[in-house]
Short mmCIF file of C-alpha atoms in Angstrom, two decimals:
data_model
loop_
_atom_site.label_atom_id
_atom_site.label_comp_id
_atom_site.label_asym_id
_atom_site.label_seq_id
_atom_site.Cartn_x
_atom_site.Cartn_y
_atom_site.Cartn_z
CA MET O 27 0.03 -0.13 0.10
CA PRO O 28 1.50 3.32 -0.82
CA THR O 29 2.60 5.81 1.88
CA ASP O 30 1.52 9.49 2.43
CA SER O 31 4.41 11.53 0.99
CA LEU O 32 4.37 13.70 4.15
CA ASN O 33 4.73 11.66 7.08
CA GLY O 34 4.81 8.05 5.90
CA ILE O 35 1.10 7.32 7.15
CA GLU O 36 -0.39 4.22 4.77
CA GLU O 37 -3.19 6.01 2.59
CA PRO O 38 -5.83 4.19 0.71
CA THR O 39 -4.92 3.64 -3.10
CA LYS O 40 -6.68 5.10 -5.91
CA HIS O 41 -8.71 1.85 -6.36
CA GLU O 42 -10.05 2.01 -2.69
CA ILE O 43 -11.21 5.68 -3.34
CA ALA O 44 -12.64 4.78 -6.75
CA SER O 45 -14.45 1.70 -5.79
CA GLY O 46 -16.33 3.14 -2.94
CA ARG O 47 -14.84 1.12 -0.14
CA ASN O 48 -16.14 3.46 2.55
CA GLU O 49 -14.44 1.86 5.61
CA VAL O 50 -13.73 4.33 8.47
CA PRO O 51 -10.30 3.66 9.90
CA SER O 52 -9.99 2.54 13.29
CA PRO O 53 -8.58 5.08 15.95
CA THR O 54 -5.52 2.89 16.50
CA ASP O 55 -4.71 3.05 12.70
CA SER O 56 -3.03 6.40 13.12
CA VAL O 57 -3.01 6.81 17.10
CA HIS O 58 0.39 8.72 16.66
CA GLU O 59 -1.64 11.65 15.39
CA LEU O 60 -4.43 11.54 18.13
CA ASP O 61 -4.79 13.91 20.98
CA LYS O 62 -4.40 11.99 24.14
CA GLU O 63 -7.70 12.83 25.91
CA LYS O 64 -9.66 12.17 22.49
CA ALA O 65 -7.93 8.88 22.00
CA GLU O 66 -8.62 7.66 25.45
CA GLY O 67 -12.44 8.15 24.76
CA LEU O 68 -12.59 7.40 21.22
CA HIS O 69 -13.43 3.64 21.28
CA ASP O 70 -16.21 4.01 23.79
CA VAL O 71 -17.71 7.23 22.44
CA GLU O 72 -17.20 6.45 18.65
CA ARG O 73 -18.19 2.39 18.77
CA GLY O 74 -21.49 3.72 20.50
CA ASN O 75 -22.30 6.09 17.31
CA ASN O 76 -21.39 3.32 14.85
CA GLU O 77 -18.52 5.34 13.54
CA LEU O 78 -16.30 2.23 13.36
CA THR O 79 -18.57 -0.04 11.60
CA PRO O 80 -16.13 -1.83 9.27
CA THR O 81 -17.96 -1.04 6.12
CA ILE O 82 -20.46 1.47 5.88
CA THR O 83 -22.24 1.63 2.20
CA PHE O 84 -24.50 4.47 0.90
CA THR O 85 -25.76 5.61 -2.23
CA ALA O 86 -24.99 8.54 -4.39
CA ALA O 87 -28.42 10.18 -3.45
CA GLU O 88 -27.63 10.03 -0.03
CA GLU O 89 -24.28 11.49 -0.36
CA ARG O 90 -25.74 14.33 -2.44
CA ALA O 91 -28.35 15.28 0.10
CA LEU O 92 -25.76 15.15 2.98
CA VAL O 93 -23.61 17.52 1.05
CA ARG O 94 -26.69 19.63 0.26
CA LYS O 95 -27.10 20.01 3.93
CA GLN O 96 -23.60 20.78 4.71
CA ASP O 97 -23.67 23.52 2.08
CA LEU O 98 -26.73 24.98 3.43
CA THR O 99 -25.43 24.97 6.91
CA ILE O 100 -21.85 26.27 6.58
CA ILE O 101 -21.32 27.80 2.95
CA PRO O 102 -23.69 30.85 3.46
CA LEU O 103 -22.39 31.63 6.81
CA SER O 104 -18.72 31.09 6.02
CA ALA O 105 -19.31 33.50 2.81
CA ALA O 106 -20.92 36.10 5.18
CA ILE O 107 -18.12 36.13 7.55
CA TYR O 108 -15.45 36.56 4.57
CA PHE O 109 -17.60 39.39 3.07
CA LEU O 110 -17.64 41.35 6.00
CA CYS O 111 -13.87 40.53 6.70
CA TYR O 112 -13.05 41.72 3.22
CA LEU O 113 -15.43 44.79 3.50
CA ASP O 114 -13.57 45.91 6.92
CA ARG O 115 -10.13 45.21 5.20
CA SER O 116 -10.65 47.34 2.02
CA ASN O 117 -12.63 49.98 2.88
CA ILE O 118 -9.68 52.10 3.54
CA GLY O 119 -9.13 52.49 -0.35
CA ASN O 120 -12.68 53.84 -0.49
CA ALA O 121 -12.04 56.24 2.57
CA ARG O 122 -8.71 57.36 0.92
CA ILE O 123 -10.49 59.35 -2.00
CA LEU O 124 -14.05 59.74 -0.25
CA ASN O 125 -15.24 63.32 -0.73
CA SER O 126 -11.71 64.43 -1.73
CA SER O 127 -12.99 67.30 -3.81
CA ALA O 128 -13.98 69.04 -0.74
CA HIS O 129 -10.70 68.00 1.00
CA ASN O 130 -12.63 65.64 3.45
CA ASP O 131 -10.91 62.52 2.61
CA MET O 132 -9.07 60.30 5.00
CA GLN O 133 -5.43 60.90 3.63
CA THR O 134 -5.98 64.60 3.93
CA GLU O 135 -7.63 64.78 7.45
CA ILE O 136 -4.89 62.57 9.19
CA GLY O 137 -2.13 64.60 7.43
CA ALA O 138 -0.59 61.84 5.79
CA THR O 139 1.71 61.76 2.50
CA GLN O 140 1.24 59.48 -0.23
CA TYR O 141 4.21 57.53 1.07
CA GLN O 142 2.74 57.41 4.74
CA PHE O 143 -0.36 56.31 3.61
CA ASN O 144 1.02 53.40 1.69
CA ILE O 145 3.22 52.45 4.49
CA ALA O 146 -0.45 52.32 6.78
CA LEU O 147 -1.66 49.98 3.92
CA MET O 148 1.39 47.97 4.11
CA ILE O 149 1.71 47.63 7.72
CA PHE O 150 -1.66 45.62 7.68
CA LEU O 151 -0.03 42.94 5.28
CA VAL O 152 3.00 42.71 7.53
CA ALA O 153 0.66 41.53 10.45
CA TYR O 154 -1.11 39.36 8.10
CA ALA O 155 1.89 37.38 7.38
CA ILE O 156 2.91 36.67 10.80
CA PHE O 157 -0.03 35.92 12.59
CA GLU O 158 -1.48 33.24 9.66
CA VAL O 159 0.24 30.12 10.85
CA PRO O 160 -0.20 30.56 14.57
CA SER O 161 -3.86 31.50 14.03
CA ASN O 162 -4.53 28.07 12.00
CA ILE O 163 -3.14 26.26 14.78
CA LEU O 164 -5.28 27.80 17.33
CA LEU O 165 -8.16 27.35 14.95
CA LYS O 166 -7.79 23.62 15.53
CA LYS O 167 -7.21 23.78 19.14
CA LEU O 168 -9.82 26.20 20.37
CA ARG O 169 -12.77 25.12 17.83
CA PRO O 170 -13.41 26.85 14.55
CA SER O 171 -16.62 28.67 15.79
CA ARG O 172 -15.02 29.91 18.94
CA TRP O 173 -11.91 31.10 17.37
CA LEU O 174 -13.48 32.57 14.26
CA ALA O 175 -16.18 34.36 16.24
CA PHE O 176 -13.29 35.95 18.42
CA LEU O 177 -11.24 37.18 15.30
CA MET O 178 -14.57 38.36 14.06
CA PHE O 179 -15.51 40.72 17.05
CA SER O 180 -11.82 41.79 17.15
CA TRP O 181 -11.57 43.12 13.59
CA GLY O 182 -15.11 44.60 13.65
CA ALA O 183 -13.97 46.57 16.94
CA ILE O 184 -10.65 47.66 15.54
CA THR O 185 -12.47 48.65 12.36
CA ILE O 186 -14.66 50.93 14.28
CA GLY O 187 -11.83 52.41 15.90
CA LEU O 188 -10.19 53.20 12.54
CA GLY O 189 -13.01 56.05 12.45
CA GLY O 190 -11.62 57.74 15.30
CA VAL O 191 -7.67 58.11 14.03
CA LYS O 192 -6.40 61.47 13.69
CA THR O 193 -2.69 60.90 12.75
CA PHE O 194 -0.78 58.82 10.47
CA SER O 195 0.89 56.96 13.24
CA ALA O 196 -2.25 56.14 15.14
CA THR O 197 -3.63 54.69 11.56
CA ALA O 198 -0.62 52.57 11.13
CA GLY O 199 -1.04 50.98 14.57
CA VAL O 200 -4.76 50.48 14.43
CA ARG O 201 -4.06 48.88 10.81
CA PHE O 202 -1.33 46.56 12.25
CA LEU O 203 -3.84 45.31 14.74
CA LEU O 204 -6.41 44.86 11.98
CA GLY O 205 -4.10 42.69 10.07
CA ALA O 206 -3.50 40.55 13.06
CA SER O 207 -7.03 39.92 13.58
CA GLU O 208 -8.16 39.11 9.99
CA ALA O 209 -4.71 37.30 9.20
CA GLY O 210 -6.46 33.76 10.45
CA LEU O 211 -9.87 33.89 8.73
CA PHE O 212 -9.13 33.04 5.12
CA PRO O 213 -6.65 30.17 5.81
CA GLY O 214 -8.71 29.15 8.51
CA LEU O 215 -11.68 28.93 6.45
CA VAL O 216 -10.12 26.92 3.69
CA TYR O 217 -8.77 24.65 6.48
CA TYR O 218 -12.04 24.22 8.14
CA LEU O 219 -13.57 23.04 4.66
CA THR O 220 -11.06 20.20 4.59
CA PHE O 221 -13.00 18.71 7.73
CA TRP O 222 -16.26 18.75 5.56
CA TYR O 223 -15.55 18.16 2.09
CA LYS O 224 -13.80 15.82 -0.36
CA ASN O 225 -10.95 16.83 -2.63
CA ASP O 226 -12.93 17.58 -5.65
CA GLU O 227 -15.71 19.46 -3.61
CA ARG O 228 -13.63 22.28 -2.20
CA SER O 229 -12.56 24.31 -4.93
CA VAL O 230 -16.11 25.58 -5.77
CA ARG O 231 -16.91 26.02 -1.95
CA VAL O 232 -13.72 28.18 -1.59
CA ALA O 233 -14.82 30.19 -4.79
CA VAL O 234 -18.14 30.92 -3.13
CA ILE O 235 -16.30 31.99 0.16
CA LEU O 236 -13.75 33.94 -1.75
CA ALA O 237 -16.27 35.64 -4.43
CA SER O 238 -17.97 36.95 -1.28
CA ALA O 239 -14.90 39.36 -1.49
CA THR O 240 -15.48 40.28 -4.89
CA LEU O 241 -19.16 40.96 -3.75
CA ALA O 242 -18.02 43.07 -0.95
CA GLY O 243 -15.67 44.88 -3.39
CA ALA O 244 -18.78 45.84 -5.27
CA PHE O 245 -21.05 46.77 -2.29
CA GLY O 246 -18.15 48.26 -0.74
CA GLY O 247 -18.18 51.01 -3.69
CA ALA O 248 -21.83 51.21 -3.45
CA ILE O 249 -21.66 51.63 0.31
CA ALA O 250 -19.10 54.34 0.10
CA TYR O 251 -21.29 56.29 -2.42
CA GLY O 252 -24.09 56.32 -0.16
CA ILE O 253 -22.20 57.03 3.11
CA GLY O 254 -20.39 59.82 1.10
CA HIS O 255 -23.69 61.94 1.32
CA MET O 256 -23.30 61.67 5.30
CA ASN O 257 -20.25 63.82 5.11
CA GLY O 258 -20.58 66.34 8.10
CA ALA O 259 -23.16 64.39 10.07
CA SER O 260 -22.85 64.80 13.83
CA GLY O 261 -19.69 66.64 12.92
CA LEU O 262 -18.01 63.50 11.47
CA SER O 263 -16.41 63.15 7.98
CA ALA O 264 -17.90 60.56 5.70
CA TRP O 265 -14.56 58.17 5.75
CA ARG O 266 -15.12 57.97 9.55
CA TRP O 267 -18.96 57.02 9.16
CA LEU O 268 -17.58 54.66 6.66
CA PHE O 269 -15.39 52.95 8.98
CA ILE O 270 -17.99 52.85 12.02
CA ILE O 271 -20.98 51.48 9.77
CA GLU O 272 -18.99 48.74 8.19
CA GLY O 273 -17.30 47.65 11.41
CA ALA O 274 -20.62 47.36 13.65
CA PRO O 275 -22.05 44.45 11.66
CA SER O 276 -18.88 42.30 12.20
CA CYS O 277 -19.16 42.86 16.08
CA ALA O 278 -22.89 41.84 15.86
CA SER O 279 -22.39 38.80 13.80
CA ALA O 280 -19.67 37.43 15.85
CA VAL O 281 -22.18 36.22 18.41
CA ALA O 282 -24.19 34.54 15.69
CA VAL O 283 -20.88 32.67 14.37
CA TRP O 284 -20.21 31.65 18.06
CA PHE O 285 -23.64 29.56 18.24
CA LEU O 286 -24.72 28.84 14.64
CA LEU O 287 -21.15 27.66 12.91
CA PRO O 288 -20.86 24.04 13.61
CA ASP O 289 -17.25 22.70 14.16
CA TYR O 290 -16.94 19.37 13.03
CA PRO O 291 -19.39 16.94 11.08
CA GLU O 292 -18.96 13.93 13.36
CA GLU O 293 -20.52 16.38 16.16
CA HIS O 294 -23.05 18.09 14.09
CA PHE O 295 -24.61 15.25 12.39
CA LYS O 296 -26.41 12.29 14.34
CA GLY O 297 -27.53 8.79 13.22
CA ARG O 298 -27.16 7.79 9.53
CA ASP O 299 -25.82 11.21 8.28
CA ARG O 300 -23.23 11.12 10.75
CA GLU O 301 -22.17 7.57 9.64
CA ILE O 302 -22.06 8.92 6.00
CA ALA O 303 -20.22 12.05 6.67
CA LEU O 304 -17.19 9.95 8.38
CA ALA O 305 -17.33 7.33 6.04
CA ARG O 306 -16.94 9.50 2.91
CA LEU O 307 -14.05 11.35 4.41
CA ALA O 308 -12.17 8.67 6.01
CA VAL O 309 -9.57 9.19 3.17
CA GLU O 310 -9.54 12.50 1.86
CA GLY O 311 -10.73 14.79 5.02
CA SER O 312 -9.07 16.30 8.06
CA LYS O 313 -9.89 14.63 11.11
CA SER O 314 -10.94 16.79 14.20
CA HIS O 315 -9.44 14.05 16.77
CA HIS O 316 -5.98 14.18 14.96
CA SER O 317 -3.39 16.19 16.75
CA SER O 318 -3.36 19.89 15.97
CA MET O 319 0.73 19.92 15.15
CA THR O 320 3.74 17.73 15.85
CA LYS O 321 7.54 18.68 15.30
CA ALA O 322 7.20 15.43 12.45
CA ASP O 323 4.33 17.21 10.90
CA ALA O 324 5.94 20.49 10.62
CA VAL O 325 9.23 19.19 9.52
CA ALA O 326 7.72 17.03 6.83
CA THR O 327 5.44 19.80 5.54
CA LEU O 328 8.49 22.47 5.55
CA THR O 329 10.68 19.76 3.60
CA ASP O 330 8.17 18.93 1.05
CA TRP O 331 9.66 21.05 -1.72
CA ARG O 332 6.91 20.70 -4.24
CA LEU O 333 4.68 22.92 -2.17
CA TYR O 334 6.85 25.72 -2.62
CA GLY O 335 5.87 25.90 -6.23
CA HIS O 336 2.26 26.35 -4.87
CA TYR O 337 3.63 28.99 -2.59
CA LEU O 338 5.49 30.74 -5.31
CA ILE O 339 2.51 31.08 -7.90
CA TYR O 340 0.09 32.19 -5.00
CA PHE O 341 2.54 34.92 -4.30
CA GLY O 342 2.32 35.83 -7.92
CA VAL O 343 -1.65 36.37 -7.97
CA SER O 344 -1.51 38.10 -4.58
CA VAL O 345 0.09 41.05 -6.28
CA PRO O 346 -2.98 41.88 -8.56
CA PHE O 347 -5.32 40.71 -5.96
CA SER O 348 -3.87 43.28 -3.38
CA SER O 349 -3.62 46.22 -5.65
CA LEU O 350 -7.11 45.79 -7.04
CA SER O 351 -8.27 45.54 -3.50
CA LEU O 352 -6.66 48.87 -2.49
CA PHE O 353 -6.76 50.92 -5.66
CA THR O 354 -9.65 50.00 -7.81
CA PRO O 355 -11.37 53.11 -6.63
CA SER O 356 -8.30 55.40 -7.70
CA ILE O 357 -7.92 53.54 -11.00
CA THR O 358 -11.64 54.22 -11.87
CA ALA O 359 -10.84 57.78 -10.64
CA GLY O 360 -8.20 57.94 -13.18
CA LEU O 361 -10.51 56.79 -16.05
CA GLY O 362 -12.48 60.17 -15.73
CA PHE O 363 -15.16 59.11 -12.94
CA LEU O 364 -14.94 61.58 -10.31
CA ASP O 365 -15.28 61.70 -6.40
CA LEU O 366 -18.57 59.60 -5.70
CA LYS O 367 -19.02 58.23 -9.33
CA ALA O 368 -15.44 56.89 -8.71
CA GLN O 369 -16.76 54.98 -5.90
CA LEU O 370 -19.68 53.79 -7.91
CA MET O 371 -17.89 52.43 -11.02
CA THR O 372 -15.87 49.86 -8.89
CA VAL O 373 -18.97 47.72 -8.58
CA PRO O 374 -19.05 46.37 -12.51
CA PRO O 375 -15.41 44.88 -12.25
CA TYR O 376 -16.12 43.11 -8.93
CA ALA O 377 -19.44 41.85 -10.14
CA VAL O 378 -18.11 40.08 -13.24
CA ALA O 379 -15.23 38.70 -11.10
CA TYR O 380 -17.92 37.35 -8.92
CA VAL O 381 -19.68 35.17 -11.57
CA THR O 382 -16.36 34.05 -13.27
CA GLN O 383 -14.67 32.37 -9.81
CA ILE O 384 -17.61 30.35 -9.18
CA VAL O 385 -18.00 29.32 -12.92
CA VAL O 386 -14.32 28.55 -13.39
CA SER O 387 -14.03 27.00 -9.70
CA TYR O 388 -16.94 24.50 -10.62
CA SER O 389 -15.15 23.51 -13.75
CA ALA O 390 -11.85 23.01 -12.54
CA ASP O 391 -13.30 20.48 -9.84
CA ARG O 392 -15.62 18.94 -12.33
CA PHE O 393 -12.86 18.04 -14.73
CA ASN O 394 -9.99 17.62 -12.20
CA ALA O 395 -8.01 20.32 -13.89
CA ARG O 396 -7.16 23.07 -11.62
CA GLY O 397 -3.76 23.87 -13.04
CA LEU O 398 -5.04 24.23 -16.58
CA HIS O 399 -7.80 26.46 -15.19
CA THR O 400 -5.44 28.44 -13.31
CA ALA O 401 -3.01 29.17 -16.09
CA VAL O 402 -5.84 30.01 -18.69
CA PHE O 403 -7.30 32.54 -16.50
CA ALA O 404 -3.86 34.09 -15.45
CA LEU O 405 -3.16 34.68 -18.97
CA ILE O 406 -6.58 36.16 -19.35
CA GLY O 407 -6.00 38.34 -16.57
CA ALA O 408 -2.46 39.39 -17.94
CA ILE O 409 -3.74 40.32 -21.33
CA GLY O 410 -6.33 42.68 -19.51
CA PHE O 411 -3.51 44.26 -17.74
CA MET O 412 -1.36 44.66 -20.81
CA ALA O 413 -3.95 46.16 -22.83
CA SER O 414 -4.78 48.63 -19.94
CA ALA O 415 -1.00 49.66 -20.23
CA LEU O 416 -0.67 49.78 -24.20
CA LEU O 417 -3.87 51.66 -24.58
CA PRO O 418 -3.86 55.81 -24.64
CA PRO O 419 -4.46 57.35 -21.35
CA ASP O 420 -7.68 58.89 -22.68
CA ALA O 421 -9.09 55.75 -24.01
CA TYR O 422 -11.35 55.61 -20.97
CA ALA O 423 -14.02 53.18 -22.10
CA GLN O 424 -11.57 50.57 -23.51
CA ARG O 425 -9.53 50.88 -20.42
CA TYR O 426 -12.46 50.36 -18.01
CA GLY O 427 -13.42 47.12 -20.28
CA CYS O 428 -9.68 45.90 -19.82
CA LEU O 429 -9.87 46.67 -15.94
CA ILE O 430 -13.14 44.39 -16.01
CA LEU O 431 -11.03 41.56 -17.74
CA ALA O 432 -8.17 41.81 -15.53
CA ALA O 433 -10.22 41.74 -12.49
CA ALA O 434 -12.25 38.64 -13.66
CA GLY O 435 -9.09 36.78 -14.60
CA ALA O 436 -6.82 37.50 -11.73
CA PHE O 437 -9.77 36.83 -9.21
CA ALA O 438 -10.67 33.38 -10.86
CA CYS O 439 -7.32 31.98 -10.36
CA ILE O 440 -7.35 31.88 -6.63
CA PRO O 441 -9.89 29.28 -5.60
CA PRO O 442 -8.44 26.59 -8.11
CA MET O 443 -5.14 27.07 -6.58
CA LEU O 444 -6.17 26.42 -2.95
CA GLY O 445 -8.29 23.42 -4.01
CA TRP O 446 -5.22 22.32 -5.90
CA LEU O 447 -2.87 22.63 -2.61
CA THR O 448 -5.46 21.19 -0.25
CA SER O 449 -6.11 17.96 -2.35
CA ASN O 450 -2.67 17.18 -2.74
CA VAL O 451 -1.53 17.40 0.81
CA TYR O 452 -2.99 14.35 3.04
CA SER O 453 -2.63 14.56 6.76
CA THR O 454 -4.70 16.92 9.06
CA ALA O 455 -1.71 18.75 10.56
CA SER O 456 0.10 19.16 7.30
CA VAL O 457 -3.15 20.49 5.52
CA GLY O 458 -3.47 23.29 8.19
CA LEU O 459 0.20 24.40 8.19
CA ALA O 460 0.40 24.17 4.33
CA VAL O 461 -2.62 26.33 3.77
CA ALA O 462 -1.33 29.12 6.28
CA LEU O 463 2.02 29.04 4.64
CA ASN O 464 0.60 29.46 1.45
CA VAL O 465 -1.67 32.48 2.15
CA GLY O 466 0.85 33.79 4.74
CA PHE O 467 3.63 33.77 2.08
CA GLY O 468 1.21 34.70 -0.81
CA ALA O 469 -1.55 36.84 0.84
CA GLY O 470 0.79 38.46 3.33
CA MET O 471 4.17 38.95 1.69
CA GLY O 472 2.78 38.72 -1.79
CA GLN O 473 0.42 41.40 -1.46
CA ILE O 474 2.96 43.90 0.01
CA PRO O 475 4.32 44.94 -3.67
CA GLY O 476 0.64 45.44 -4.74
CA VAL O 477 0.72 48.53 -2.06
CA TRP O 478 3.22 50.28 -4.11
CA ILE O 479 2.95 49.64 -7.83
CA TYR O 480 -0.15 51.91 -8.54
CA LYS O 481 1.58 55.49 -7.91
CA ALA O 482 -0.72 58.57 -7.63
CA GLN O 483 1.68 60.85 -9.87
CA GLU O 484 0.79 58.21 -12.87
CA SER O 485 -2.95 58.88 -12.86
CA LYS O 486 -3.03 61.03 -15.62
CA ALA O 487 -0.74 58.47 -17.75
CA GLY O 488 -3.16 55.62 -16.86
CA PHE O 489 -0.90 53.88 -14.12
CA PRO O 490 1.36 51.84 -16.30
CA THR O 491 3.57 50.79 -13.69
CA GLY O 492 0.93 49.13 -11.80
CA HIS O 493 -0.86 47.31 -14.99
CA TRP O 494 2.62 46.29 -16.34
CA VAL O 495 3.67 44.51 -13.06
CA ASN O 496 0.19 42.98 -12.62
CA ALA O 497 0.65 41.63 -16.26
CA GLY O 498 4.20 40.27 -15.42
CA MET O 499 3.15 38.66 -12.07
CA LEU O 500 0.23 37.01 -13.84
CA LEU O 501 2.50 35.77 -16.53
CA PHE O 502 4.44 34.35 -13.91
CA VAL O 503 1.57 32.70 -12.56
CA ALA O 504 0.65 30.88 -15.83
CA ALA O 505 3.99 29.83 -16.49
CA GLY O 506 4.66 28.35 -12.85
CA THR O 507 1.14 26.81 -12.84
CA ALA O 508 1.81 25.15 -16.33
CA ALA O 509 5.46 23.88 -15.10
CA LEU O 510 3.67 22.62 -11.81
CA ARG O 511 0.73 20.57 -13.71
CA VAL O 512 3.61 19.16 -15.99
CA TRP O 513 5.63 17.93 -13.09
CA TYR O 514 2.51 16.45 -11.37
CA GLY O 515 1.83 14.62 -14.49
CA TRP O 516 5.09 13.41 -14.95
CA LYS O 517 5.20 12.20 -11.30
CA ASN O 518 1.89 10.37 -11.76
CA ARG O 519 3.37 8.74 -14.73
CA GLN O 520 6.45 7.41 -12.59
CA LEU O 521 4.22 6.46 -9.73
CA LEU O 522 2.39 4.07 -12.07
CA ARG O 523 5.39 2.50 -13.69
CA GLU O 524 7.13 2.03 -10.04
CA GLY O 525 3.67 0.58 -8.91
CA GLY O 526 4.03 -2.42 -11.33
CA GLY O 527 0.59 -2.59 -11.94
CA GLN O 528 -0.72 -2.14 -8.65
CA ASP O 529 -3.00 0.75 -7.26
CA VAL O 530 -1.19 3.92 -6.40
CA ARG O 531 -2.20 7.27 -4.91
CA LEU O 532 -1.96 9.87 -7.72
CA PHE O 533 -1.73 13.58 -7.56
CA ARG O 534 -4.48 15.87 -8.47
CA LEU O 535 -3.95 17.89 -11.52
#
C-alpha cells in the first residue's frame, strides 16, 4: 500500500477511493496523530455511534443530500463572514478618496503623505503574514466557531476604531492590529472546509467564499457612495462614518457565528447522516481527533519542496489581488470618473469577477483540471492588464473594459489554486500548516508589492507601472502553474510505472 508523502502514514489507494470502499479507519490506525484525551475516549464514544462499523455503504443520492445539508449550513455563513472581513479590510481604499474634492478624504484629514498612507496599507500585510500560521493552529485547538467568532469581533471593533484616528501613526498602529485579527480568517476557512468536503468538492466552495470578497468590493463601492452623502453628519467626515458603519455588523455577527457555525461533521450530524459524513471523508478529509501539530508534521511539511511551487504561484497572484483590492477606486478615478461616481464604478469589475470565480472553480473541480484553469485565467488577466497599459490614457471606455477583464482573470485563479494545494496534502496537521504558509507567504508577503505599484503621480498616464507589474506577475503565475501541472503529470506516470500494475495514490491535477 502506498504511503503518504508527508509523514509515511499509509493511505488508501486510488482503487479503494474509486471503488467506494467506505471503511472508516480504526482510531488505532493512526494513533500517533491523536490527541491523548480524544484517543482515550474514542473507542467508547465512537463505537456507540457506529462510526467504526467496518463497512458503511451509502448511495450517491444519500451523499448528495448530505452535501446539500452541509452547503446550506456552513457555506452561506462562511461566505458572510468573509464578506464582512473583506469589507472591513478594503474600505480604506474608499476612505482614501471619499469626498476628496471637498478635502474631507482620509489621507488629507490625518495629514499623511502618499508614501505614509502606503505604509499604513503595508503594515496591515506585515501583521497578516506574521499571524496566519499561529492562527490556523489555534483554530484547531480552540474549535473553529469559537476562534472565528473571536477574530470577527476583534476586527469589527478595530475597524470602528479606525473611524477615530487623527494621525498617520495612529492609523498605522490600528491597521497593524486589524491585520493581526484578520490574518487567520481566510486560511482558517480553507482549512475548515477540509474537515467537511472531499478534494473534488472544495474549489467551488472556496470560490463561493472568496467570491464574497469580490461581492464586498462591489458593495463596498456602492456603500461608500451612499455614506459619502453623510459628510459632516454629527460633525464627522464621511470616511469616519464608513469605518463605523461597516465595522459594527462584524461585531454583531460574531455572536451568531459563536452559536451557529458547526465545528465538525461528526459532532453536528446524528445517526445515518453522521455515519455517511465520516465514511465519505475517511480517506480525503481532515479529522477533528487528529493532533493539531507535531514536530514531525511541521518538518515534513516544511521540507516537501513541491509545496513551494504552490506558494510561489500564490505569491504571484496576490500582487494583482492586493492592488485591485486597495486601488480600484483610484484606478476608476483615473478613468475620468470623479469623486463619488468613482466609488460607484468599482461595482461592475467586482460583479463580473464574482460570477467568473464560481464558474471557473466549478469547472476546475468537475474536470480535475485546477492547474489548467489557473494558467488559462492568469493569462486572460495578464492580457487585460497589458491592454490597459498599452492603450492611450484617454481611452477611458476601452481601459475600463480591460479593467473588468483583468479583475475577472486575476480573481478566478485563486480558488482553483487553493483547491489544488489542499487536494495534494494528505494529513490533517499538514493541511493546516500548508494552507497557512501558502496564504501567509502569498496573501501576506505577496500582497505587499501591490501596495506600491499604483503611483498617484501616474494617474493621468493611466497607471502604467501598476498594470505592467500585474501583467508580469500573472504571466509568471501562468508559466509556474503550467510547469507544476507538467511535473505532477510526470510524477503520476512515474508512480504508475513504479507501482508495477498495483494501485497507487496519484496527485490531483
